[in-house]
Short mmCIF file of N, CA and C in Angstrom, two decimals:
data_model
loop_
_atom_site.label_atom_id
_atom_site.label_comp_id
_atom_site.label_asym_id
_atom_site.label_seq_id
_atom_site.Cartn_x
_atom_site.Cartn_y
_atom_site.Cartn_z
N MET A 1 0.65 17.69 12.82
CA MET A 1 1.64 18.16 12.30
C MET A 1 1.34 16.92 11.02
N ARG A 2 1.56 18.10 9.83
CA ARG A 2 1.58 17.13 8.49
C ARG A 2 2.43 17.55 7.02
N LEU A 3 2.37 16.64 6.23
CA LEU A 3 3.57 17.48 5.76
C LEU A 3 2.99 18.33 4.71
N ASP A 4 3.24 19.29 4.66
CA ASP A 4 2.47 20.24 3.74
C ASP A 4 2.68 20.03 2.23
N ILE A 5 4.25 19.09 1.48
CA ILE A 5 4.60 19.22 0.67
C ILE A 5 4.42 17.48 0.30
N GLN A 6 4.28 17.33 -0.79
CA GLN A 6 4.35 15.77 -1.25
C GLN A 6 5.42 15.32 -0.83
N GLU A 7 5.56 14.16 -0.45
CA GLU A 7 6.37 12.91 -0.38
C GLU A 7 6.70 12.01 -0.54
N THR A 8 7.61 11.47 -1.92
CA THR A 8 6.94 10.37 -2.63
C THR A 8 8.94 9.25 -2.21
N PHE A 9 9.18 8.63 -1.84
CA PHE A 9 10.05 8.03 -2.26
C PHE A 9 9.84 6.66 -2.97
N TYR A 10 11.06 6.95 -3.68
CA TYR A 10 11.01 5.63 -4.52
C TYR A 10 11.92 4.42 -4.11
N HIS A 11 11.80 3.09 -4.20
CA HIS A 11 12.70 1.85 -3.03
C HIS A 11 13.01 1.14 -4.86
N ARG A 12 14.06 0.55 -4.65
CA ARG A 12 14.02 -0.31 -5.45
C ARG A 12 14.52 -1.64 -4.99
N ALA A 13 13.10 -2.68 -5.57
CA ALA A 13 12.89 -4.03 -4.54
C ALA A 13 14.05 -4.94 -4.76
N ASP A 14 15.82 -4.79 -4.83
CA ASP A 14 16.28 -5.81 -5.04
C ASP A 14 17.43 -5.54 -3.70
N TYR A 15 18.17 -5.92 -4.07
CA TYR A 15 19.70 -6.01 -3.41
C TYR A 15 19.73 -4.37 -2.56
N THR A 16 19.74 -4.09 -3.23
CA THR A 16 19.82 -3.00 -2.32
C THR A 16 18.87 -2.12 -1.62
N PHE A 17 17.07 -3.09 -1.69
CA PHE A 17 16.22 -2.78 -1.01
C PHE A 17 16.76 -2.61 0.71
N SER A 18 16.26 -1.48 1.30
CA SER A 18 16.44 -1.50 3.71
C SER A 18 15.23 -0.90 3.54
N SER A 19 15.00 -2.51 4.35
CA SER A 19 13.59 -2.33 5.15
C SER A 19 13.64 -1.00 6.25
N SER A 20 15.02 -0.68 6.57
CA SER A 20 14.94 -0.12 8.03
C SER A 20 14.79 1.18 7.41
N LEU A 21 15.33 1.56 6.14
CA LEU A 21 15.22 3.18 5.75
C LEU A 21 13.42 3.05 5.42
N PHE A 22 13.21 2.10 4.77
CA PHE A 22 11.66 2.01 3.92
C PHE A 22 10.57 1.82 5.68
N ALA A 23 11.32 1.80 6.33
CA ALA A 23 10.14 1.93 7.47
C ALA A 23 10.68 3.37 7.91
N ASP A 24 11.35 3.72 8.73
CA ASP A 24 11.92 4.66 8.86
C ASP A 24 10.74 6.00 7.77
N GLN A 25 10.70 6.14 6.97
CA GLN A 25 9.75 6.81 6.56
C GLN A 25 8.74 6.70 6.50
N LEU A 26 8.30 5.22 6.91
CA LEU A 26 7.41 4.79 7.55
C LEU A 26 6.78 5.29 8.70
N SER A 27 7.80 5.84 9.06
CA SER A 27 7.21 6.10 10.51
C SER A 27 6.52 7.65 10.76
N ARG A 28 8.38 8.45 10.04
CA ARG A 28 7.71 9.66 9.49
C ARG A 28 6.39 10.12 9.44
N PHE A 29 6.30 9.15 8.18
CA PHE A 29 4.89 9.60 7.71
C PHE A 29 3.64 9.90 8.69
N VAL A 30 3.45 8.39 8.85
CA VAL A 30 2.73 7.56 9.98
C VAL A 30 2.32 9.27 11.43
N SER A 31 3.71 9.54 11.61
CA SER A 31 3.93 10.52 12.72
C SER A 31 3.17 11.62 12.41
N CYS A 32 3.46 12.08 10.89
CA CYS A 32 2.42 13.35 10.93
C CYS A 32 0.56 13.62 11.34
N PHE A 33 0.66 11.87 11.58
CA PHE A 33 -0.46 12.24 11.44
C PHE A 33 -1.36 11.46 12.93
N GLU A 34 -0.63 11.32 13.96
CA GLU A 34 -0.66 11.36 14.72
C GLU A 34 -0.95 12.93 15.72
N LYS A 35 -1.51 12.86 17.31
CA LYS A 35 -0.67 14.15 17.59
C LYS A 35 0.30 13.10 19.21
N ARG A 36 0.40 11.89 18.97
CA ARG A 36 0.70 11.42 20.36
C ARG A 36 0.81 9.89 19.96
N PRO A 37 2.43 9.45 19.65
CA PRO A 37 3.00 8.02 19.01
C PRO A 37 1.51 7.01 19.47
N GLY A 38 1.17 6.40 18.52
CA GLY A 38 0.34 4.79 19.20
C GLY A 38 -0.85 5.56 19.03
N GLN A 39 -1.33 6.72 19.26
CA GLN A 39 -2.77 7.29 19.76
C GLN A 39 -3.97 6.81 18.69
N ARG A 40 -3.60 6.45 17.12
CA ARG A 40 -4.40 6.18 16.28
C ARG A 40 -4.17 4.71 16.01
N PRO A 41 -4.79 3.97 15.87
CA PRO A 41 -4.82 2.52 15.51
C PRO A 41 -3.98 2.65 14.07
N LEU A 42 -3.68 1.36 13.35
CA LEU A 42 -3.21 1.89 11.08
C LEU A 42 -3.90 0.88 11.38
N LEU A 43 -4.45 1.05 9.73
CA LEU A 43 -5.04 0.07 9.05
C LEU A 43 -4.87 0.34 8.13
N PHE A 44 -3.89 -1.36 6.94
CA PHE A 44 -3.24 -1.51 5.86
C PHE A 44 -4.46 -2.05 5.37
N LEU A 45 -4.82 -1.16 3.96
CA LEU A 45 -5.82 -1.25 3.27
C LEU A 45 -5.22 -2.14 1.55
N CYS A 46 -5.06 -3.09 1.51
CA CYS A 46 -4.60 -4.08 0.33
C CYS A 46 -5.71 -4.18 -1.09
N ILE A 47 -5.31 -2.99 -1.46
CA ILE A 47 -6.32 -3.06 -2.76
C ILE A 47 -5.61 -4.28 -4.15
N GLY A 48 -6.95 -4.57 -4.99
CA GLY A 48 -6.22 -5.12 -6.11
C GLY A 48 -7.20 -6.47 -6.09
N SER A 49 -7.23 -7.10 -7.30
CA SER A 49 -7.47 -8.81 -7.58
C SER A 49 -7.31 -9.91 -7.67
N ASP A 50 -7.58 -11.04 -7.12
CA ASP A 50 -6.45 -11.80 -6.84
C ASP A 50 -6.41 -13.11 -9.02
N ARG A 51 -7.08 -12.23 -9.51
CA ARG A 51 -7.03 -13.22 -10.90
C ARG A 51 -6.49 -12.25 -11.80
N VAL A 52 -5.63 -11.28 -11.47
CA VAL A 52 -4.98 -11.09 -12.65
C VAL A 52 -3.29 -10.54 -11.26
N THR A 53 -2.60 -11.51 -12.26
CA THR A 53 -1.25 -11.77 -12.02
C THR A 53 -0.49 -9.90 -11.14
N GLY A 54 -0.63 -8.86 -12.23
CA GLY A 54 -0.70 -7.80 -11.82
C GLY A 54 -1.03 -6.70 -10.67
N ASP A 55 -2.78 -7.14 -10.72
CA ASP A 55 -3.33 -6.84 -9.80
C ASP A 55 -2.91 -7.42 -8.67
N SER A 56 -2.09 -8.35 -7.76
CA SER A 56 -2.24 -9.18 -7.15
C SER A 56 -1.77 -9.00 -6.09
N LEU A 57 -0.46 -7.80 -6.63
CA LEU A 57 -0.02 -7.26 -5.33
C LEU A 57 -0.24 -7.02 -3.77
N GLY A 58 -1.42 -5.69 -3.88
CA GLY A 58 -2.14 -5.91 -3.07
C GLY A 58 -2.60 -7.02 -1.73
N PRO A 59 -3.39 -8.06 -2.88
CA PRO A 59 -3.81 -9.01 -2.11
C PRO A 59 -2.86 -10.21 -1.61
N VAL A 60 -1.54 -10.26 -2.87
CA VAL A 60 -0.89 -10.75 -1.96
C VAL A 60 -0.54 -10.25 -0.37
N ILE A 61 -0.32 -8.84 -0.34
CA ILE A 61 0.90 -8.31 0.61
C ILE A 61 -0.45 -8.79 2.09
N GLY A 62 -1.47 -8.23 1.58
CA GLY A 62 -2.99 -8.23 2.99
C GLY A 62 -2.43 -10.00 3.33
N TYR A 63 -2.36 -10.58 2.38
CA TYR A 63 -1.96 -12.69 3.01
C TYR A 63 -1.16 -12.33 3.69
N LYS A 64 0.62 -11.50 3.03
CA LYS A 64 1.71 -12.20 4.34
C LYS A 64 0.99 -11.19 5.41
N LEU A 65 0.96 -9.82 5.19
CA LEU A 65 0.36 -9.35 6.60
C LEU A 65 0.14 -9.73 7.86
N ASN A 66 -1.70 -10.15 7.38
CA ASN A 66 -2.26 -11.01 8.58
C ASN A 66 -0.82 -11.94 9.16
N LYS A 67 -0.28 -12.54 8.60
CA LYS A 67 0.69 -13.97 9.42
C LYS A 67 1.51 -13.45 10.14
N ILE A 68 2.15 -11.43 9.67
CA ILE A 68 3.25 -11.18 10.85
C ILE A 68 2.79 -10.43 12.22
N CYS A 69 1.76 -9.32 11.04
CA CYS A 69 1.72 -8.69 11.64
C CYS A 69 0.71 -8.69 13.34
N GLY A 70 1.22 -8.62 14.54
CA GLY A 70 0.28 -8.26 15.45
C GLY A 70 -1.01 -7.84 15.75
N ARG A 71 -1.71 -7.89 16.96
CA ARG A 71 -2.40 -6.60 17.04
C ARG A 71 -2.49 -5.28 16.61
N GLU A 72 -1.78 -4.76 16.59
CA GLU A 72 -1.30 -3.83 16.52
C GLU A 72 -1.77 -2.89 15.00
N VAL A 73 -1.91 -4.10 14.55
CA VAL A 73 -1.97 -3.17 12.76
C VAL A 73 -3.69 -3.88 12.81
N SER A 74 -3.90 -3.31 11.48
CA SER A 74 -5.84 -4.36 11.06
C SER A 74 -5.43 -3.92 10.04
N VAL A 75 -5.64 -5.10 9.16
CA VAL A 75 -5.02 -5.43 8.34
C VAL A 75 -6.75 -5.93 6.89
N ILE A 76 -6.95 -4.96 6.17
CA ILE A 76 -8.25 -5.84 4.99
C ILE A 76 -7.68 -5.81 3.66
N GLY A 77 -7.82 -6.68 3.26
CA GLY A 77 -8.05 -6.47 1.91
C GLY A 77 -6.75 -7.80 1.62
N SER A 78 -7.20 -9.32 1.18
CA SER A 78 -6.15 -10.62 1.22
C SER A 78 -6.67 -11.22 -0.05
N LEU A 79 -5.53 -12.25 0.39
CA LEU A 79 -6.45 -13.09 -1.02
C LEU A 79 -7.00 -13.55 -1.27
N ASP A 80 -7.69 -13.97 0.21
CA ASP A 80 -9.04 -14.65 0.18
C ASP A 80 -10.57 -13.81 0.79
N HIS A 81 -10.17 -12.42 0.96
CA HIS A 81 -11.09 -10.85 0.95
C HIS A 81 -10.60 -10.11 0.70
N PRO A 82 -10.30 -10.57 -1.32
CA PRO A 82 -9.58 -9.05 -1.75
C PRO A 82 -10.84 -8.10 -1.32
N VAL A 83 -9.82 -6.22 -2.08
CA VAL A 83 -10.43 -5.43 -1.86
C VAL A 83 -10.83 -4.59 -3.77
N HIS A 84 -11.42 -4.27 -4.09
CA HIS A 84 -11.67 -4.35 -5.71
C HIS A 84 -12.09 -3.62 -5.84
N ALA A 85 -12.28 -2.69 -6.81
CA ALA A 85 -13.10 -2.08 -7.63
C ALA A 85 -15.07 -1.81 -7.64
N VAL A 86 -15.17 -3.32 -7.19
CA VAL A 86 -16.64 -3.44 -6.84
C VAL A 86 -17.11 -3.21 -5.00
N ASN A 87 -15.85 -3.68 -4.49
CA ASN A 87 -15.84 -3.18 -3.29
C ASN A 87 -15.35 -2.04 -2.08
N LEU A 88 -14.80 -1.74 -3.16
CA LEU A 88 -14.41 -0.68 -2.13
C LEU A 88 -14.65 0.78 -1.25
N THR A 89 -15.64 1.22 -2.47
CA THR A 89 -16.24 1.73 -2.11
C THR A 89 -17.54 1.57 -0.52
N GLN A 90 -17.52 0.45 -0.52
CA GLN A 90 -18.35 -0.24 0.39
C GLN A 90 -17.12 -0.11 1.51
N THR A 91 -16.12 -0.65 1.94
CA THR A 91 -15.06 -1.26 2.60
C THR A 91 -14.28 0.26 2.89
N LEU A 92 -14.31 1.77 2.21
CA LEU A 92 -13.92 2.38 3.11
C LEU A 92 -14.69 3.40 3.08
N GLU A 93 -15.91 3.24 3.28
CA GLU A 93 -17.48 3.38 3.93
C GLU A 93 -17.08 3.00 5.56
N TRP A 94 -16.99 1.81 5.76
CA TRP A 94 -17.06 1.32 6.47
C TRP A 94 -16.50 1.57 7.87
N ILE A 95 -14.99 1.76 7.12
CA ILE A 95 -13.46 2.56 7.97
C ILE A 95 -14.32 3.96 8.58
N ARG A 96 -14.50 4.66 7.21
CA ARG A 96 -14.38 6.23 8.26
C ARG A 96 -15.94 5.51 9.08
N LEU A 97 -16.87 4.85 8.97
CA LEU A 97 -17.71 4.51 10.46
C LEU A 97 -16.76 3.61 11.61
N ARG A 98 -15.54 4.02 11.16
CA ARG A 98 -15.17 3.46 12.48
C ARG A 98 -14.72 4.31 13.45
N LYS A 99 -14.63 4.02 14.44
CA LYS A 99 -14.70 5.74 15.68
C LYS A 99 -13.66 5.52 16.66
N ASP A 100 -12.38 4.71 16.06
CA ASP A 100 -11.42 5.05 16.55
C ASP A 100 -10.33 5.72 15.15
N LYS A 101 -11.08 6.16 14.13
CA LYS A 101 -10.19 6.89 13.20
C LYS A 101 -9.23 6.61 13.06
N PRO A 102 -8.72 4.93 12.45
CA PRO A 102 -7.12 4.47 11.45
C PRO A 102 -6.93 5.63 10.94
N ILE A 103 -5.40 5.36 11.02
CA ILE A 103 -4.33 6.26 9.51
C ILE A 103 -4.19 4.64 9.29
N LEU A 104 -4.91 5.41 7.80
CA LEU A 104 -5.15 4.64 6.52
C LEU A 104 -3.76 4.54 5.58
N VAL A 105 -3.38 2.95 5.83
CA VAL A 105 -2.06 3.29 4.71
C VAL A 105 -2.22 1.65 3.64
N ALA A 106 -2.57 2.67 2.57
CA ALA A 106 -3.32 1.97 1.33
C ALA A 106 -2.23 1.32 0.52
N ILE A 107 -2.27 0.06 -0.15
CA ILE A 107 -1.02 -0.56 -1.00
C ILE A 107 -2.03 -0.56 -2.11
N ASP A 108 -1.56 -0.89 -3.34
CA ASP A 108 -2.01 -1.40 -4.63
C ASP A 108 -0.92 -1.51 -5.79
N ALA A 109 -0.72 -1.88 -6.38
CA ALA A 109 0.35 -2.35 -7.79
C ALA A 109 0.02 -1.04 -8.27
N SER A 110 0.72 -0.37 -9.23
CA SER A 110 0.67 0.43 -10.48
C SER A 110 1.42 0.10 -11.40
N ILE A 111 0.85 0.63 -12.58
CA ILE A 111 1.94 1.24 -14.00
C ILE A 111 2.30 1.96 -13.91
N GLY A 112 3.80 2.34 -13.85
CA GLY A 112 4.36 3.13 -14.06
C GLY A 112 5.40 3.62 -15.86
N MET A 113 6.95 4.40 -15.55
CA MET A 113 7.55 3.92 -17.14
C MET A 113 8.23 2.32 -16.67
N GLU A 114 8.78 2.24 -17.84
CA GLU A 114 10.09 1.03 -17.85
C GLU A 114 11.06 1.04 -16.94
N GLU A 115 11.20 1.94 -16.30
CA GLU A 115 12.84 1.88 -16.18
C GLU A 115 11.88 2.11 -14.83
N HIS A 116 11.29 2.12 -14.29
CA HIS A 116 10.23 2.28 -12.34
C HIS A 116 9.23 0.92 -12.69
N ILE A 117 9.73 -0.06 -13.37
CA ILE A 117 9.24 -1.92 -12.92
C ILE A 117 10.00 -2.34 -12.15
N GLY A 118 9.82 -2.76 -10.77
CA GLY A 118 10.35 -3.43 -9.86
C GLY A 118 10.72 -2.65 -9.47
N CYS A 119 9.83 -1.32 -8.65
CA CYS A 119 10.36 0.11 -7.88
C CYS A 119 9.17 0.23 -7.01
N ILE A 120 9.49 0.46 -5.59
CA ILE A 120 8.71 0.39 -5.11
C ILE A 120 8.04 1.74 -4.08
N THR A 121 6.98 2.30 -4.17
CA THR A 121 6.89 3.77 -3.91
C THR A 121 6.12 3.83 -2.71
N LEU A 122 6.87 5.35 -1.41
CA LEU A 122 5.87 5.61 -0.64
C LEU A 122 5.27 6.56 -0.21
N SER A 123 4.25 7.31 -0.23
CA SER A 123 4.07 8.36 -0.24
C SER A 123 3.35 8.95 1.24
N ASN A 124 3.27 10.44 1.37
CA ASN A 124 2.25 10.79 2.39
C ASN A 124 0.86 11.08 1.38
N ARG A 125 0.95 10.78 0.49
CA ARG A 125 -0.48 11.49 0.16
C ARG A 125 -1.60 10.35 -0.53
N PRO A 126 -2.55 10.37 -0.53
CA PRO A 126 -3.77 9.46 -1.01
C PRO A 126 -3.19 8.70 -2.41
N LEU A 127 -3.05 7.38 -2.40
CA LEU A 127 -3.59 6.75 -4.23
C LEU A 127 -5.48 6.88 -4.98
N LYS A 128 -4.59 6.67 -6.33
CA LYS A 128 -5.99 6.14 -7.41
C LYS A 128 -5.83 5.27 -7.08
N PRO A 129 -6.91 4.30 -6.90
CA PRO A 129 -6.49 2.66 -7.25
C PRO A 129 -7.24 2.98 -8.91
N GLY A 130 -7.08 2.03 -9.50
CA GLY A 130 -7.48 1.43 -10.66
C GLY A 130 -7.65 2.51 -12.04
N LEU A 131 -6.78 3.30 -12.06
CA LEU A 131 -6.12 4.75 -13.52
C LEU A 131 -5.78 4.12 -13.80
N ALA A 132 -4.78 3.10 -14.01
CA ALA A 132 -4.00 2.24 -15.17
C ALA A 132 -5.25 1.44 -16.18
N VAL A 133 -6.57 1.43 -14.93
CA VAL A 133 -7.40 0.57 -16.66
C VAL A 133 -8.13 1.48 -16.20
N ASN A 134 -8.66 2.91 -16.61
CA ASN A 134 -9.34 3.84 -16.56
C ASN A 134 -10.71 3.83 -15.55
N LYS A 135 -10.89 3.15 -14.72
CA LYS A 135 -11.82 3.64 -13.09
C LYS A 135 -11.62 4.67 -12.89
N ASP A 136 -13.27 4.41 -12.14
CA ASP A 136 -13.00 6.11 -11.66
C ASP A 136 -13.48 6.05 -10.31
N LEU A 137 -12.79 5.54 -9.29
CA LEU A 137 -12.66 4.77 -8.09
C LEU A 137 -12.17 5.79 -7.17
N PRO A 138 -12.43 6.29 -5.62
CA PRO A 138 -11.64 7.77 -5.42
C PRO A 138 -10.75 7.57 -4.78
N ALA A 139 -9.75 8.63 -3.98
CA ALA A 139 -8.60 8.39 -3.77
C ALA A 139 -8.64 7.74 -2.13
N VAL A 140 -7.74 6.75 -2.18
CA VAL A 140 -7.32 6.53 -1.10
C VAL A 140 -5.75 6.24 -0.10
N GLY A 141 -6.85 6.34 1.54
CA GLY A 141 -5.40 6.49 1.96
C GLY A 141 -4.67 7.72 2.59
N HIS A 142 -4.20 7.15 3.55
CA HIS A 142 -3.44 9.05 3.65
C HIS A 142 -1.81 9.10 3.57
N ILE A 143 -1.80 7.78 3.58
CA ILE A 143 -0.31 7.43 3.60
C ILE A 143 -0.48 6.53 1.72
N SER A 144 0.32 5.98 1.20
CA SER A 144 0.15 4.77 -0.04
C SER A 144 1.53 4.99 -0.31
N ILE A 145 1.35 3.84 -0.29
CA ILE A 145 2.76 2.27 -1.03
C ILE A 145 1.87 1.45 -2.19
N THR A 146 3.23 2.20 -3.16
CA THR A 146 2.87 0.60 -4.34
C THR A 146 3.72 0.14 -4.41
N GLY A 147 3.38 -0.54 -5.38
CA GLY A 147 4.89 -1.51 -5.86
C GLY A 147 4.26 -1.36 -7.39
N ILE A 148 5.30 -0.75 -8.48
CA ILE A 148 5.19 -0.63 -10.10
C ILE A 148 5.75 -2.51 -10.88
N VAL A 149 4.46 -2.77 -11.29
CA VAL A 149 4.94 -4.23 -11.60
C VAL A 149 4.65 -3.97 -13.48
N SER A 150 4.23 -3.09 -14.19
CA SER A 150 4.83 -2.70 -15.59
C SER A 150 4.14 -1.61 -15.91
N SER A 151 4.64 -1.51 -16.90
CA SER A 151 4.48 0.03 -17.39
C SER A 151 3.13 -0.28 -18.56
N ARG A 152 3.11 1.09 -19.78
CA ARG A 152 1.85 1.30 -20.22
C ARG A 152 2.73 1.03 -21.32
N GLN A 153 2.18 0.33 -22.10
CA GLN A 153 2.38 0.12 -23.52
C GLN A 153 1.29 1.05 -24.35
N ASP A 154 0.35 0.37 -23.73
CA ASP A 154 -1.25 0.50 -24.46
C ASP A 154 -2.13 0.80 -23.85
N ASP A 155 -3.35 1.16 -24.19
CA ASP A 155 -4.45 1.09 -23.62
C ASP A 155 -5.25 -0.45 -22.71
N SER A 156 -4.23 -1.95 -23.64
CA SER A 156 -4.92 -2.39 -22.91
C SER A 156 -4.78 -2.44 -22.15
N LEU A 157 -5.18 -3.39 -20.99
CA LEU A 157 -4.39 -3.77 -19.56
C LEU A 157 -3.71 -5.53 -20.56
N PHE A 158 -3.51 -5.94 -20.97
CA PHE A 158 -2.32 -6.49 -21.15
C PHE A 158 -1.27 -6.55 -20.77
N PRO A 159 -1.06 -5.63 -20.72
CA PRO A 159 0.34 -5.42 -18.58
C PRO A 159 -0.10 -5.51 -18.07
N LEU A 160 -1.04 -6.14 -17.58
CA LEU A 160 -1.36 -6.72 -16.13
C LEU A 160 -1.64 -8.02 -16.00
N HIS A 161 -1.70 -8.46 -17.12
CA HIS A 161 -2.32 -9.79 -17.83
C HIS A 161 -1.10 -10.53 -17.66
N SER A 162 0.42 -10.05 -17.41
CA SER A 162 1.20 -10.79 -18.52
C SER A 162 2.72 -10.53 -17.61
N THR A 163 2.29 -9.66 -16.49
CA THR A 163 3.54 -9.43 -15.10
C THR A 163 3.83 -10.61 -14.69
N SER A 164 5.48 -10.92 -14.61
CA SER A 164 5.87 -12.31 -13.78
C SER A 164 4.51 -11.85 -11.98
N LEU A 165 4.85 -13.35 -11.98
CA LEU A 165 3.95 -13.88 -10.41
C LEU A 165 5.81 -13.31 -9.70
N ALA A 166 6.51 -14.07 -10.34
CA ALA A 166 8.35 -13.49 -9.70
C ALA A 166 7.92 -12.16 -9.40
N LEU A 167 7.96 -11.37 -10.03
CA LEU A 167 8.13 -9.93 -9.85
C LEU A 167 7.08 -9.32 -8.71
N VAL A 168 5.78 -9.46 -8.62
CA VAL A 168 4.72 -9.48 -7.59
C VAL A 168 5.28 -9.81 -6.32
N MET A 169 5.73 -11.24 -6.36
CA MET A 169 6.31 -12.18 -5.13
C MET A 169 7.08 -11.25 -4.66
N ASN A 170 8.19 -10.36 -4.76
CA ASN A 170 9.39 -9.81 -4.68
C ASN A 170 9.02 -8.40 -4.69
N LEU A 171 8.57 -8.27 -5.45
CA LEU A 171 7.14 -6.78 -3.94
C LEU A 171 7.41 -6.82 -3.11
N ALA A 172 5.92 -7.99 -2.85
CA ALA A 172 5.80 -7.71 -1.80
C ALA A 172 6.58 -8.06 -0.65
N ASP A 173 7.48 -9.12 -1.09
CA ASP A 173 8.37 -9.66 0.26
C ASP A 173 8.89 -8.44 0.61
N CYS A 174 9.40 -7.44 -0.42
CA CYS A 174 9.90 -6.17 0.07
C CYS A 174 9.14 -5.54 0.98
N ILE A 175 7.96 -5.32 0.41
CA ILE A 175 6.60 -4.17 2.03
C ILE A 175 6.84 -4.88 2.40
N CYS A 176 6.62 -5.77 2.69
CA CYS A 176 5.53 -6.70 3.89
C CYS A 176 7.33 -6.59 4.65
N ASN A 177 8.28 -6.93 4.51
CA ASN A 177 10.14 -6.97 4.82
C ASN A 177 9.86 -5.09 5.93
N GLY A 178 9.87 -4.79 5.09
CA GLY A 178 9.02 -2.75 5.01
C GLY A 178 8.82 -2.84 6.69
N ILE A 179 7.24 -3.32 6.35
CA ILE A 179 6.00 -3.26 7.32
C ILE A 179 6.41 -4.02 8.64
N SER A 180 6.71 -4.96 8.11
CA SER A 180 7.24 -5.67 9.34
C SER A 180 8.64 -4.91 10.11
N HIS A 181 9.23 -4.20 9.40
CA HIS A 181 10.79 -3.96 10.44
C HIS A 181 9.90 -2.72 11.21
N PHE A 182 8.84 -2.13 10.41
CA PHE A 182 8.43 -0.79 11.05
C PHE A 182 7.50 -1.18 12.28
N CYS A 183 6.66 -2.27 12.29
CA CYS A 183 6.10 -2.52 13.18
C CYS A 183 6.80 -3.35 14.26
N TYR A 184 7.67 -4.06 14.63
CA TYR A 184 8.60 -3.88 15.32
C TYR A 184 9.47 -3.16 16.36
N THR A 185 10.04 -1.45 14.90
CA THR A 185 10.40 -0.86 15.95
C THR A 185 9.70 -0.19 16.67
N ARG A 186 8.27 0.11 15.54
CA ARG A 186 6.88 0.77 16.72
C ARG A 186 6.17 -0.12 17.95
N PHE A 187 6.02 -0.71 18.20
CA PHE A 187 5.61 -1.84 18.81
C PHE A 187 6.32 -2.72 20.16
#
């Protein structure tokens, strides 16, 4: 069963964040790509650079997920081995060649409107990494999760360089809690 319409959920990464609601929505999206529950493995692809605070959300989440997820899911992209513009195409080709054809959940930081800073999006569609910095990279994922870390004020990279590390860590904690809750209820 594939969702024919695009669904995107916005979650505030604050005291109102519900890891169980996030996990339920993620579970519903994952089930759309499976004929039988648990048949296809899950792969979380955490995209970003560890060298720019605003772009480090993906690698931070990858680092955290490697510590909390068991063998039930795979994680690619972390602080030690980030997946970014330079190696994304090669990484996607490696994933495409896997025989187990995993369900790919892409995770990345994003730039949005000022009032959405600190929000998490969960969508049943791929994300387009590098869009905020005018990079032409392929769309990634069956499902996507983003954390909105800044707003576009002009065409500079300054918003990503001046992003608060506390915001990135808060977003990462909420996303990891939601994924952890998903894994706990699924496996």
